[in-house]
PDB file of C-alpha atoms and ligand atoms in Angstrom:
ATOM      1  CA  MET A   1      65.471 -12.162 -36.082  1.00 43.00           C
ATOM      2  CA  ASN A   2      64.871 -15.817 -35.347  1.00 46.00           C
ATOM      3  CA  ASP A   3      62.105 -16.460 -32.892  1.00 50.00           C
ATOM      4  CA  THR A   4      63.901 -18.600 -30.337  1.00 49.00           C
ATOM      5  CA  ARG A   5      61.135 -18.280 -27.742  1.00 54.00           C
ATOM      6  CA  THR A   6      59.408 -21.365 -29.091  1.00 65.00           C
ATOM      7  CA  ALA A   7      62.611 -23.216 -30.004  1.00 81.00           C
ATOM      8  CA  PRO A   8      63.537 -26.115 -27.699  1.00 90.00           C
ATOM      9  CA  ALA A   9      66.166 -25.287 -25.091  1.00 96.00           C
ATOM     10  CA  PRO A  10      69.642 -26.112 -26.383  1.00 98.00           C
ATOM     11  CA  PHE A  11      72.108 -28.093 -24.306  1.00 98.00           C
ATOM     12  CA  LEU A  12      74.897 -25.545 -24.760  1.00 98.00           C
ATOM     13  CA  ASP A  13      74.679 -21.766 -25.147  1.00 98.00           C
ATOM     14  CA  ILE A  14      77.826 -20.032 -26.422  1.00 98.00           C
ATOM     15  CA  VAL A  15      77.700 -16.326 -25.653  1.00 98.00           C
ATOM     16  CA  LEU A  16      79.715 -13.862 -27.720  1.00 98.00           C
ATOM     17  CA  PRO A  17      80.000 -10.498 -25.948  1.00 98.00           C
ATOM     18  CA  VAL A  18      80.540  -7.799 -28.555  1.00 98.00           C
ATOM     19  CA  TYR A  19      81.236  -4.104 -28.601  1.00 97.00           C
ATOM     20  CA  ASN A  20      81.838  -2.299 -31.880  1.00 97.00           C
ATOM     21  CA  GLU A  21      82.823  -5.445 -33.738  1.00 98.00           C
ATOM     22  CA  GLU A  22      81.404  -4.689 -37.203  1.00 98.00           C
ATOM     23  CA  ARG A  23      84.625  -5.738 -38.908  1.00 98.00           C
ATOM     24  CA  ILE A  24      84.787  -9.314 -37.694  1.00 98.00           C
ATOM     25  CA  LEU A  25      81.333 -10.175 -36.373  1.00 98.00           C
ATOM     26  CA  ASP A  26      79.964 -11.740 -39.549  1.00 98.00           C
ATOM     27  CA  HIS A  27      83.070 -13.809 -40.248  1.00 98.00           C
ATOM     28  CA  SER A  28      83.521 -14.965 -36.639  1.00 98.00           C
ATOM     29  CA  VAL A  29      79.900 -16.005 -36.168  1.00 98.00           C
ATOM     30  CA  ARG A  30      79.845 -17.903 -39.456  1.00 98.00           C
ATOM     31  CA  THR A  31      83.135 -19.617 -38.563  1.00 98.00           C
ATOM     32  CA  LEU A  32      81.856 -20.616 -35.118  1.00 98.00           C
ATOM     33  CA  HIS A  33      78.469 -21.690 -36.502  1.00 98.00           C
ATOM     34  CA  ALA A  34      80.115 -23.971 -39.094  1.00 98.00           C
ATOM     35  CA  TYR A  35      82.491 -25.352 -36.461  1.00 98.00           C
ATOM     36  CA  VAL A  36      79.649 -26.158 -34.089  1.00 98.00           C
ATOM     37  CA  LYS A  37      77.650 -27.885 -36.839  1.00 97.00           C
ATOM     38  CA  ALA A  38      80.628 -30.039 -37.814  1.00 98.00           C
ATOM     39  CA  HIS A  39      82.190 -30.818 -34.439  1.00 97.00           C
ATOM     40  CA  VAL A  40      79.896 -30.268 -31.466  1.00 96.00           C
ATOM     41  CA  PRO A  41      77.744 -33.312 -30.754  1.00 93.00           C
ATOM     42  CA  PHE A  42      74.980 -31.605 -28.741  1.00 93.00           C
ATOM     43  CA  SER A  43      72.383 -28.949 -29.489  1.00 97.00           C
ATOM     44  CA  THR A  44      74.018 -25.541 -29.356  1.00 98.00           C
ATOM     45  CA  ARG A  45      72.909 -21.937 -29.568  1.00 98.00           C
ATOM     46  CA  ILE A  46      75.157 -18.980 -30.288  1.00 98.00           C
ATOM     47  CA  THR A  47      74.038 -15.797 -28.504  1.00 98.00           C
ATOM     48  CA  ILE A  48      75.578 -12.513 -29.605  1.00 98.00           C
ATOM     49  CA  VAL A  49      75.302  -9.967 -26.776  1.00 98.00           C
ATOM     50  CA  ASP A  50      75.948  -6.407 -27.773  1.00 98.00           C
ATOM     51  CA  ASN A  51      76.203  -3.510 -25.344  1.00 93.00           C
ATOM     52  CA  ALA A  52      75.455  -0.235 -26.960  1.00 90.00           C
ATOM     53  CA  SER A  53      77.755  -0.609 -29.956  1.00 97.00           C
ATOM     54  CA  ARG A  54      77.971   2.559 -31.996  1.00 96.00           C
ATOM     55  CA  ASP A  55      78.891   0.950 -35.302  1.00 98.00           C
ATOM     56  CA  ALA A  56      77.009  -1.519 -37.553  1.00 98.00           C
ATOM     57  CA  THR A  57      77.284  -4.363 -34.994  1.00 98.00           C
ATOM     58  CA  ARG A  58      73.565  -4.231 -34.236  1.00 98.00           C
ATOM     59  CA  MET A  59      72.512  -4.540 -37.871  1.00 98.00           C
ATOM     60  CA  ILE A  60      75.011  -7.313 -38.600  1.00 98.00           C
ATOM     61  CA  GLY A  61      74.037  -9.203 -35.431  1.00 98.00           C
ATOM     62  CA  ALA A  62      70.341  -9.063 -36.303  1.00 98.00           C
ATOM     63  CA  GLU A  63      71.094 -10.211 -39.857  1.00 98.00           C
ATOM     64  CA  LEU A  64      73.122 -13.165 -38.602  1.00 98.00           C
ATOM     65  CA  ALA A  65      70.319 -14.176 -36.244  1.00 98.00           C
ATOM     66  CA  ALA A  66      67.853 -14.091 -39.145  1.00 98.00           C
ATOM     67  CA  ALA A  67      70.139 -15.975 -41.510  1.00 98.00           C
ATOM     68  CA  LEU A  68      71.608 -18.707 -39.317  1.00 98.00           C
ATOM     69  CA  ASP A  69      69.862 -21.457 -37.491  1.00 97.00           C
ATOM     70  CA  GLY A  70      70.517 -21.397 -33.725  1.00 97.00           C
ATOM     71  CA  VAL A  71      71.998 -17.899 -33.661  1.00 98.00           C
ATOM     72  CA  ARG A  72      70.395 -15.103 -31.711  1.00 97.00           C
ATOM     73  CA  TYR A  73      71.188 -11.488 -31.103  1.00 98.00           C
ATOM     74  CA  VAL A  74      70.569  -9.570 -27.872  1.00 98.00           C
ATOM     75  CA  HIS A  75      70.979  -5.830 -27.489  1.00 97.00           C
ATOM     76  CA  LEU A  76      71.620  -4.168 -24.116  1.00 97.00           C
ATOM     77  CA  SER A  77      71.630  -0.415 -23.776  1.00 95.00           C
ATOM     78  CA  GLU A  78      74.446  -0.100 -21.206  1.00 95.00           C
ATOM     79  CA  LYS A  79      78.105  -0.919 -21.732  1.00 94.00           C
ATOM     80  CA  GLY A  80      80.097  -3.544 -19.854  1.00 96.00           C
ATOM     81  CA  ARG A  81      81.340  -6.979 -20.713  1.00 97.00           C
ATOM     82  CA  GLY A  82      80.467  -8.446 -17.317  1.00 98.00           C
ATOM     83  CA  ARG A  83      76.978  -7.010 -17.617  1.00 98.00           C
ATOM     84  CA  ALA A  84      76.585  -8.706 -21.009  1.00 98.00           C
ATOM     85  CA  LEU A  85      77.775 -12.099 -19.756  1.00 98.00           C
ATOM     86  CA  ARG A  86      75.633 -11.996 -16.645  1.00 98.00           C
ATOM     87  CA  ALA A  87      72.505 -10.975 -18.598  1.00 98.00           C
ATOM     88  CA  ALA A  88      72.984 -13.656 -21.245  1.00 98.00           C
ATOM     89  CA  TRP A  89      73.859 -16.449 -18.821  1.00 98.00           C
ATOM     90  CA  MET A  90      71.060 -15.652 -16.373  1.00 98.00           C
ATOM     91  CA  ALA A  91      68.468 -15.541 -19.156  1.00 97.00           C
ATOM     92  CA  SER A  92      69.607 -18.737 -20.866  1.00 98.00           C
ATOM     93  CA  ASP A  93      67.593 -21.939 -20.749  1.00 97.00           C
ATOM     94  CA  ALA A  94      70.610 -24.100 -21.706  1.00 98.00           C
ATOM     95  CA  ARG A  95      72.232 -26.621 -19.336  1.00 97.00           C
ATOM     96  CA  VAL A  96      75.807 -25.542 -20.017  1.00 98.00           C
ATOM     97  CA  LEU A  97      76.785 -21.920 -20.627  1.00 98.00           C
ATOM     98  CA  ALA A  98      79.953 -20.775 -22.315  1.00 98.00           C
ATOM     99  CA  TYR A  99      81.432 -17.580 -23.630  1.00 98.00           C
ATOM    100  CA  MET A 100      84.266 -16.674 -25.921  1.00 98.00           C
ATOM    101  CA  ASP A 101      85.782 -13.489 -27.316  1.00 98.00           C
ATOM    102  CA  VAL A 102      84.412 -12.745 -30.746  1.00 98.00           C
ATOM    103  CA  ASP A 103      87.897 -12.409 -32.236  1.00 97.00           C
ATOM    104  CA  LEU A 104      88.221 -16.194 -31.782  1.00 97.00           C
ATOM    105  CA  SER A 105      91.709 -15.793 -30.317  1.00 97.00           C
ATOM    106  CA  THR A 106      91.338 -19.235 -28.755  1.00 98.00           C
ATOM    107  CA  ARG A 107      91.500 -22.108 -31.191  1.00 97.00           C
ATOM    108  CA  LEU A 108      88.060 -23.678 -31.385  1.00 98.00           C
ATOM    109  CA  ASP A 109      89.447 -27.181 -31.042  1.00 96.00           C
ATOM    110  CA  SER A 110      89.633 -26.533 -27.295  1.00 97.00           C
ATOM    111  CA  LEU A 111      85.842 -26.220 -27.040  1.00 97.00           C
ATOM    112  CA  THR A 112      85.197 -29.909 -26.399  1.00 95.00           C
ATOM    113  CA  ALA A 113      87.941 -30.009 -23.770  1.00 96.00           C
ATOM    114  CA  LEU A 114      86.174 -27.114 -22.045  1.00 97.00           C
ATOM    115  CA  ILE A 115      82.710 -28.687 -22.039  1.00 97.00           C
ATOM    116  CA  VAL A 116      83.422 -32.376 -21.397  1.00 96.00           C
ATOM    117  CA  PRO A 117      84.577 -32.031 -17.734  1.00 96.00           C
ATOM    118  CA  ILE A 118      81.332 -30.190 -16.969  1.00 97.00           C
ATOM    119  CA  ILE A 119      79.195 -32.854 -18.597  1.00 95.00           C
ATOM    120  CA  ALA A 120      81.169 -35.627 -16.913  1.00 95.00           C
ATOM    121  CA  GLY A 121      80.473 -34.007 -13.550  1.00 92.00           C
ATOM    122  CA  GLY A 122      84.111 -33.351 -12.638  1.00 92.00           C
ATOM    123  CA  SER A 123      83.976 -29.591 -13.007  1.00 96.00           C
ATOM    124  CA  ASP A 124      81.617 -26.713 -12.204  1.00 97.00           C
ATOM    125  CA  ILE A 125      83.472 -24.096 -14.207  1.00 98.00           C
ATOM    126  CA  SER A 126      85.970 -24.705 -17.001  1.00 98.00           C
ATOM    127  CA  ILE A 127      88.360 -21.991 -18.057  1.00 98.00           C
ATOM    128  CA  GLY A 128      90.738 -21.621 -20.953  1.00 98.00           C
ATOM    129  CA  SER A 129      94.256 -20.983 -19.713  1.00 98.00           C
ATOM    130  CA  ARG A 130      97.159 -19.365 -21.491  1.00 98.00           C
ATOM    131  CA  LEU A 131      99.397 -19.882 -18.481  1.00 98.00           C
ATOM    132  CA  ALA A 132      98.929 -23.625 -17.901  1.00 97.00           C
ATOM    133  CA  PRO A 133     101.502 -26.166 -19.089  1.00 97.00           C
ATOM    134  CA  GLY A 134     100.676 -27.137 -22.662  1.00 97.00           C
ATOM    135  CA  ALA A 135      99.243 -23.766 -23.682  1.00 98.00           C
ATOM    136  CA  LEU A 136     100.538 -22.274 -26.937  1.00 98.00           C
ATOM    137  CA  VAL A 137     100.395 -18.512 -26.856  1.00 97.00           C
ATOM    138  CA  THR A 138     101.266 -15.813 -29.348  1.00 97.00           C
ATOM    139  CA  ARG A 139     100.862 -12.345 -27.856  1.00 97.00           C
ATOM    140  CA  SER A 140     102.755  -9.144 -27.292  1.00 96.00           C
ATOM    141  CA  LEU A 141     105.381  -8.994 -24.566  1.00 96.00           C
ATOM    142  CA  ARG A 142     103.418  -6.207 -22.909  1.00 95.00           C
ATOM    143  CA  ARG A 143     100.219  -8.275 -22.620  1.00 96.00           C
ATOM    144  CA  GLU A 144     102.217 -11.348 -21.521  1.00 97.00           C
ATOM    145  CA  VAL A 145     103.907  -9.431 -18.693  1.00 97.00           C
ATOM    146  CA  ILE A 146     100.675  -7.793 -17.520  1.00 96.00           C
ATOM    147  CA  SER A 147      98.807 -11.097 -17.606  1.00 97.00           C
ATOM    148  CA  ARG A 148     101.486 -12.977 -15.663  1.00 98.00           C
ATOM    149  CA  GLY A 149     101.905 -10.156 -13.161  1.00 98.00           C
ATOM    150  CA  TYR A 150      98.165  -9.894 -12.566  1.00 98.00           C
ATOM    151  CA  ASN A 151      97.703 -13.618 -12.058  1.00 98.00           C
ATOM    152  CA  LEU A 152     100.691 -13.791  -9.690  1.00 98.00           C
ATOM    153  CA  LEU A 153      99.135 -10.967  -7.708  1.00 98.00           C
ATOM    154  CA  LEU A 154      95.854 -12.885  -7.503  1.00 98.00           C
ATOM    155  CA  ARG A 155      97.742 -15.936  -6.247  1.00 98.00           C
ATOM    156  CA  ALA A 156      99.624 -13.966  -3.623  1.00 98.00           C
ATOM    157  CA  VAL A 157      96.810 -11.757  -2.386  1.00 98.00           C
ATOM    158  CA  LEU A 158      93.619 -13.707  -2.972  1.00 98.00           C
ATOM    159  CA  ARG A 159      95.199 -17.187  -2.795  1.00 98.00           C
ATOM    160  CA  THR A 160      93.799 -18.217  -6.144  1.00 98.00           C
ATOM    161  CA  ARG A 161      94.688 -21.680  -7.386  1.00 98.00           C
ATOM    162  CA  PHE A 162      93.825 -21.174 -11.065  1.00 98.00           C
ATOM    163  CA  ARG A 163      96.490 -19.779 -13.363  1.00 98.00           C
ATOM    164  CA  ASP A 164      94.682 -17.517 -15.825  1.00 98.00           C
ATOM    165  CA  ALA A 165      91.673 -15.493 -14.705  1.00 98.00           C
ATOM    166  CA  GLN A 166      91.209 -13.484 -17.863  1.00 97.00           C
ATOM    167  CA  CYS A 167      91.162 -15.802 -20.847  1.00 98.00           C
ATOM    168  CA  GLY A 168      88.065 -15.088 -22.937  1.00 98.00           C
ATOM    169  CA  PHE A 169      87.057 -18.738 -23.145  1.00 98.00           C
ATOM    170  CA  LYS A 170      85.023 -20.187 -20.284  1.00 98.00           C
ATOM    171  CA  ALA A 171      82.103 -22.515 -19.552  1.00 98.00           C
ATOM    172  CA  ILE A 172      79.931 -23.076 -16.502  1.00 98.00           C
ATOM    173  CA  ARG A 173      77.147 -25.372 -15.443  1.00 97.00           C
ATOM    174  CA  ALA A 174      73.931 -23.331 -15.729  1.00 97.00           C
ATOM    175  CA  GLU A 175      72.803 -24.202 -12.222  1.00 95.00           C
ATOM    176  CA  VAL A 176      76.142 -23.018 -10.839  1.00 97.00           C
ATOM    177  CA  ALA A 177      75.866 -19.785 -12.810  1.00 98.00           C
ATOM    178  CA  ARG A 178      72.408 -19.079 -11.391  1.00 97.00           C
ATOM    179  CA  GLY A 179      73.664 -19.678  -7.866  1.00 96.00           C
ATOM    180  CA  ILE A 180      76.815 -17.645  -8.109  1.00 96.00           C
ATOM    181  CA  LEU A 181      76.087 -14.719 -10.432  1.00 97.00           C
ATOM    182  CA  PRO A 182      73.839 -12.806  -8.008  1.00 96.00           C
ATOM    183  CA  ASN A 183      76.972 -12.577  -5.816  1.00 95.00           C
ATOM    184  CA  VAL A 184      79.199 -11.226  -8.598  1.00 97.00           C
ATOM    185  CA  ARG A 185      79.011  -7.444  -8.817  1.00 97.00           C
ATOM    186  CA  ASP A 186      81.465  -6.308 -11.448  1.00 98.00           C
ATOM    187  CA  GLU A 187      79.935  -5.223 -14.765  1.00 97.00           C
ATOM    188  CA  GLY A 188      83.188  -4.893 -16.698  1.00 97.00           C
ATOM    189  CA  TRP A 189      86.501  -6.647 -17.118  1.00 97.00           C
ATOM    190  CA  PHE A 190      86.913  -7.737 -13.462  1.00 98.00           C
ATOM    191  CA  PHE A 191      83.805  -9.918 -13.808  1.00 98.00           C
ATOM    192  CA  ASP A 192      85.825 -13.030 -14.724  1.00 98.00           C
ATOM    193  CA  THR A 193      88.165 -12.711 -11.747  1.00 98.00           C
ATOM    194  CA  GLU A 194      85.306 -12.062  -9.346  1.00 98.00           C
ATOM    195  CA  LEU A 195      83.378 -15.055 -10.676  1.00 98.00           C
ATOM    196  CA  LEU A 196      86.360 -17.376 -10.231  1.00 98.00           C
ATOM    197  CA  VAL A 197      87.402 -16.099  -6.815  1.00 98.00           C
ATOM    198  CA  THR A 198      83.807 -16.382  -5.557  1.00 97.00           C
ATOM    199  CA  ALA A 199      83.582 -19.907  -6.985  1.00 97.00           C
ATOM    200  CA  GLN A 200      86.882 -21.028  -5.470  1.00 97.00           C
ATOM    201  CA  ARG A 201      85.915 -19.665  -2.061  1.00 96.00           C
ATOM    202  CA  ALA A 202      82.615 -21.520  -2.256  1.00 95.00           C
ATOM    203  CA  GLY A 203      84.471 -24.770  -2.882  1.00 95.00           C
ATOM    204  CA  LEU A 204      83.336 -25.162  -6.479  1.00 96.00           C
ATOM    205  CA  ARG A 205      85.567 -27.021  -8.886  1.00 97.00           C
ATOM    206  CA  ILE A 206      87.425 -24.986 -11.487  1.00 98.00           C
ATOM    207  CA  TYR A 207      89.038 -26.916 -14.307  1.00 97.00           C
ATOM    208  CA  GLU A 208      91.746 -25.313 -16.443  1.00 98.00           C
ATOM    209  CA  VAL A 209      92.200 -26.197 -20.094  1.00 97.00           C
ATOM    210  CA  PRO A 210      95.490 -25.170 -21.724  1.00 98.00           C
ATOM    211  CA  VAL A 211      94.582 -23.404 -24.953  1.00 98.00           C
ATOM    212  CA  GLU A 212      96.167 -22.308 -28.171  1.00 97.00           C
ATOM    213  CA  TRP A 213      95.794 -18.533 -28.222  1.00 97.00           C
ATOM    214  CA  ILE A 214      96.709 -16.110 -30.967  1.00 97.00           C
ATOM    215  CA  GLU A 215      96.229 -12.525 -29.894  1.00 96.00           C
ATOM    216  CA  ASP A 216      94.117 -10.300 -32.089  1.00 95.00           C
ATOM    217  CA  THR A 217      95.734  -6.916 -31.740  1.00 94.00           C
ATOM    218  CA  ASP A 218      92.454  -5.070 -32.414  1.00 94.00           C
ATOM    219  CA  SER A 219      91.400  -4.542 -28.810  1.00 94.00           C
ATOM    220  CA  ARG A 220      88.575  -2.847 -26.879  1.00 92.00           C
ATOM    221  CA  VAL A 221      90.689  -2.800 -23.715  1.00 92.00           C
ATOM    222  CA  SER A 222      92.214   0.333 -22.306  1.00 92.00           C
ATOM    223  CA  ILE A 223      95.026  -1.435 -20.475  1.00 91.00           C
ATOM    224  CA  LEU A 224      95.867   1.256 -17.950  1.00 92.00           C
ATOM    225  CA  ARG A 225      92.232   1.809 -16.983  1.00 94.00           C
ATOM    226  CA  THR A 226      91.627  -1.923 -16.727  1.00 95.00           C
ATOM    227  CA  VAL A 227      94.666  -2.441 -14.490  1.00 95.00           C
ATOM    228  CA  VAL A 228      93.360   0.236 -12.116  1.00 96.00           C
ATOM    229  CA  THR A 229      89.828  -1.217 -11.978  1.00 97.00           C
ATOM    230  CA  ASP A 230      91.262  -4.724 -11.562  1.00 97.00           C
ATOM    231  CA  LEU A 231      93.337  -3.595  -8.563  1.00 97.00           C
ATOM    232  CA  ARG A 232      90.292  -1.941  -7.054  1.00 98.00           C
ATOM    233  CA  GLY A 233      88.399  -5.174  -7.602  1.00 98.00           C
ATOM    234  CA  VAL A 234      91.122  -7.182  -5.860  1.00 98.00           C
ATOM    235  CA  LEU A 235      90.910  -4.882  -2.832  1.00 98.00           C
ATOM    236  CA  ARG A 236      87.134  -5.264  -2.774  1.00 98.00           C
ATOM    237  CA  MET A 237      87.446  -9.065  -2.920  1.00 98.00           C
ATOM    238  CA  LEU A 238      89.868  -8.962   0.019  1.00 97.00           C
ATOM    239  CA  ARG A 239      87.128  -7.323   2.049  1.00 96.00           C
ATOM    240  CA  THR A 240      84.302  -9.520   0.777  1.00 93.00           C
ATOM    241  CA  GLU A 241      83.081 -12.323   3.003  1.00 89.00           C
ATOM    242  CA  PRO A 242      83.331 -15.689   1.241  1.00 87.00           C
ATOM    243  CA  ILE A 243      80.017 -17.308   0.432  1.00 86.00           C
ATOM    244  CA  THR A 244      79.576 -20.984   1.023  1.00 80.00           C
ATOM    245  CA  ASN A 245      78.301 -23.631  -1.287  1.00 74.00           C
ATOM    246  CA  ALA A 246      75.394 -24.161   1.114  1.00 72.00           C
ATOM    247  CA  THR A 247      74.298 -20.542   0.564  1.00 75.00           C
ATOM    248  CA  LEU A 248      74.491 -21.035  -3.166  1.00 76.00           C
ATOM    249  CA  GLN A 249      72.227 -24.070  -2.990  1.00 71.00           C
ATOM    250  CA  ILE A 250      73.989 -25.815  -5.814  1.00 73.00           C
ATOM    251  CA  HIS A 251      73.375 -29.504  -5.591  1.00 62.00           C
ATOM    252  CA  ALA A 252      73.704 -32.245  -8.126  1.00 55.00           C
ATOM    253  CA  PRO A 253      76.324 -32.339 -10.828  1.00 56.00           C
ATOM    254  CA  LEU A 254      74.918 -32.286 -14.341  1.00 55.00           C
ATOM    255  CA  ARG A 255      75.226 -36.024 -14.782  1.00 49.00           C
ATOM    256  CA  GLU A 256      72.684 -36.597 -12.045  1.00 43.00           C
ATOM    257  CA  ILE A 257      70.156 -33.991 -13.099  1.00 38.00           C
ATOM    258  CA  GLN A 258      69.978 -35.015 -16.741  1.00 37.00           C
TER     259      GLN A 258
HETATM  260  N1  GDP B 301      79.024  -6.975 -24.708  1.00 68.98           N
HETATM  261  C1  GDP B 301      80.196  -6.348 -24.573  1.00 68.98           C
HETATM  262  N2  GDP B 301      81.301  -6.910 -25.078  1.00 68.98           N
HETATM  263  C2  GDP B 301      82.468  -6.256 -24.943  1.00 68.98           C
HETATM  264  C3  GDP B 301      82.574  -5.001 -24.276  1.00 68.98           C
HETATM  265  N3  GDP B 301      83.883  -4.635 -24.301  1.00 68.98           N
HETATM  266  C4  GDP B 301      84.554  -5.622 -24.972  1.00 68.98           C
HETATM  267  N4  GDP B 301      83.707  -6.600 -25.352  1.00 68.98           N
HETATM  268  C5  GDP B 301      84.017  -7.848 -26.078  1.00 68.98           C
HETATM  269  O1  GDP B 301      84.898  -8.632 -25.289  1.00 68.98           O
HETATM  270  C6  GDP B 301      85.700  -9.430 -26.153  1.00 68.98           C
HETATM  271  C7  GDP B 301      87.178  -9.245 -25.836  1.00 68.98           C
HETATM  272  O2  GDP B 301      87.537  -7.934 -26.179  1.00 68.98           O
HETATM  273  P1  GDP B 301      88.953  -7.610 -26.817  1.00 68.98           P
HETATM  274  O3  GDP B 301      88.927  -6.173 -27.202  1.00 68.98           O
HETATM  275  O4  GDP B 301      89.289  -8.606 -27.888  1.00 68.98           O
HETATM  276  O5  GDP B 301      89.880  -7.840 -25.551  1.00 68.98           O
HETATM  277  P2  GDP B 301      91.388  -8.328 -25.536  1.00 68.98           P
HETATM  278  O6  GDP B 301      91.454  -9.591 -26.337  1.00 68.98           O
HETATM  279  O7  GDP B 301      91.680  -8.538 -24.066  1.00 68.98           O
HETATM  280  O8  GDP B 301      92.186  -7.219 -26.143  1.00 68.98           O
HETATM  281  C8  GDP B 301      85.345  -9.039 -27.576  1.00 68.98           C
HETATM  282  O9  GDP B 301      84.429 -10.007 -28.055  1.00 68.98           O
HETATM  283  C9  GDP B 301      84.734  -7.661 -27.391  1.00 68.98           C
HETATM  284  O10 GDP B 301      83.853  -7.292 -28.416  1.00 68.98           O
HETATM  285  C10 GDP B 301      81.372  -4.407 -23.754  1.00 68.98           C
HETATM  286  O11 GDP B 301      81.342  -3.329 -23.179  1.00 68.98           O
HETATM  287  N5  GDP B 301      80.234  -5.139 -23.923  1.00 68.98           N
HETATM  288 MG1   MG B 302      90.911  -9.944 -28.184  1.00 68.98          MG
END
């Protein structure tokens, strides 16, 4: 594995949460790595975060980290996508943190649109959106209906102003992440919603980027179980006191702290 301890801190850290992804991990990481080299104008690390995969993900991840410059592999022993994102973001020394699903369902050309508002200081969190005007989405009717229904519920019950809580394509200013993540409890799929609702309540700025999304039908999600845990999460958020920006102690936008 690459020794990144002595490497200079990158500007951007792109986290790839993975669970049993032996089939696509190598191809996706190489695709993203080549894309970053060709199109991303600031220093970037790719961090693969694996929770307890039971296939060859661990071996492939370690091989990729050894073979490719700026790629690292982290292994956690407990499952949970939220747990993986929190661990990777909290440990990162980068200024801007991102994550994306390893199936690269979101077209990579949206990456700059995600990062630029954060760098420019106009946004604290940027999120890919499949439900914003301009998005181009190919997915099953079942997933479309569940996604729209869930986001409408969030709007009605939690008064959310963003359109798509669950798109696996997000970025956040590192300082904001450090302030807000200790207040985000979910370790699984509700993590994204909890992060955004907490951020909105604290008055942070959430910027939505319409994305081109092509669903990869190979999924780790058990839809019924996720719907139930999401609804439980919504109820918990209804009972959670909002935290204020003052409590978070988030100050200057990135532009000013550079
Ligand atoms: N680290 C980690 N990643 C996970 C876990 N569960 C799912 N993922 C990853 O989350 C991403 C999205 O999962 P996917 O199955 O494509 O979800 P879908 O697109 O909503 O069907 C993929 O990169 C998965 O490998 C988990 O328990 N831990
Ligand atoms: Mg997927």
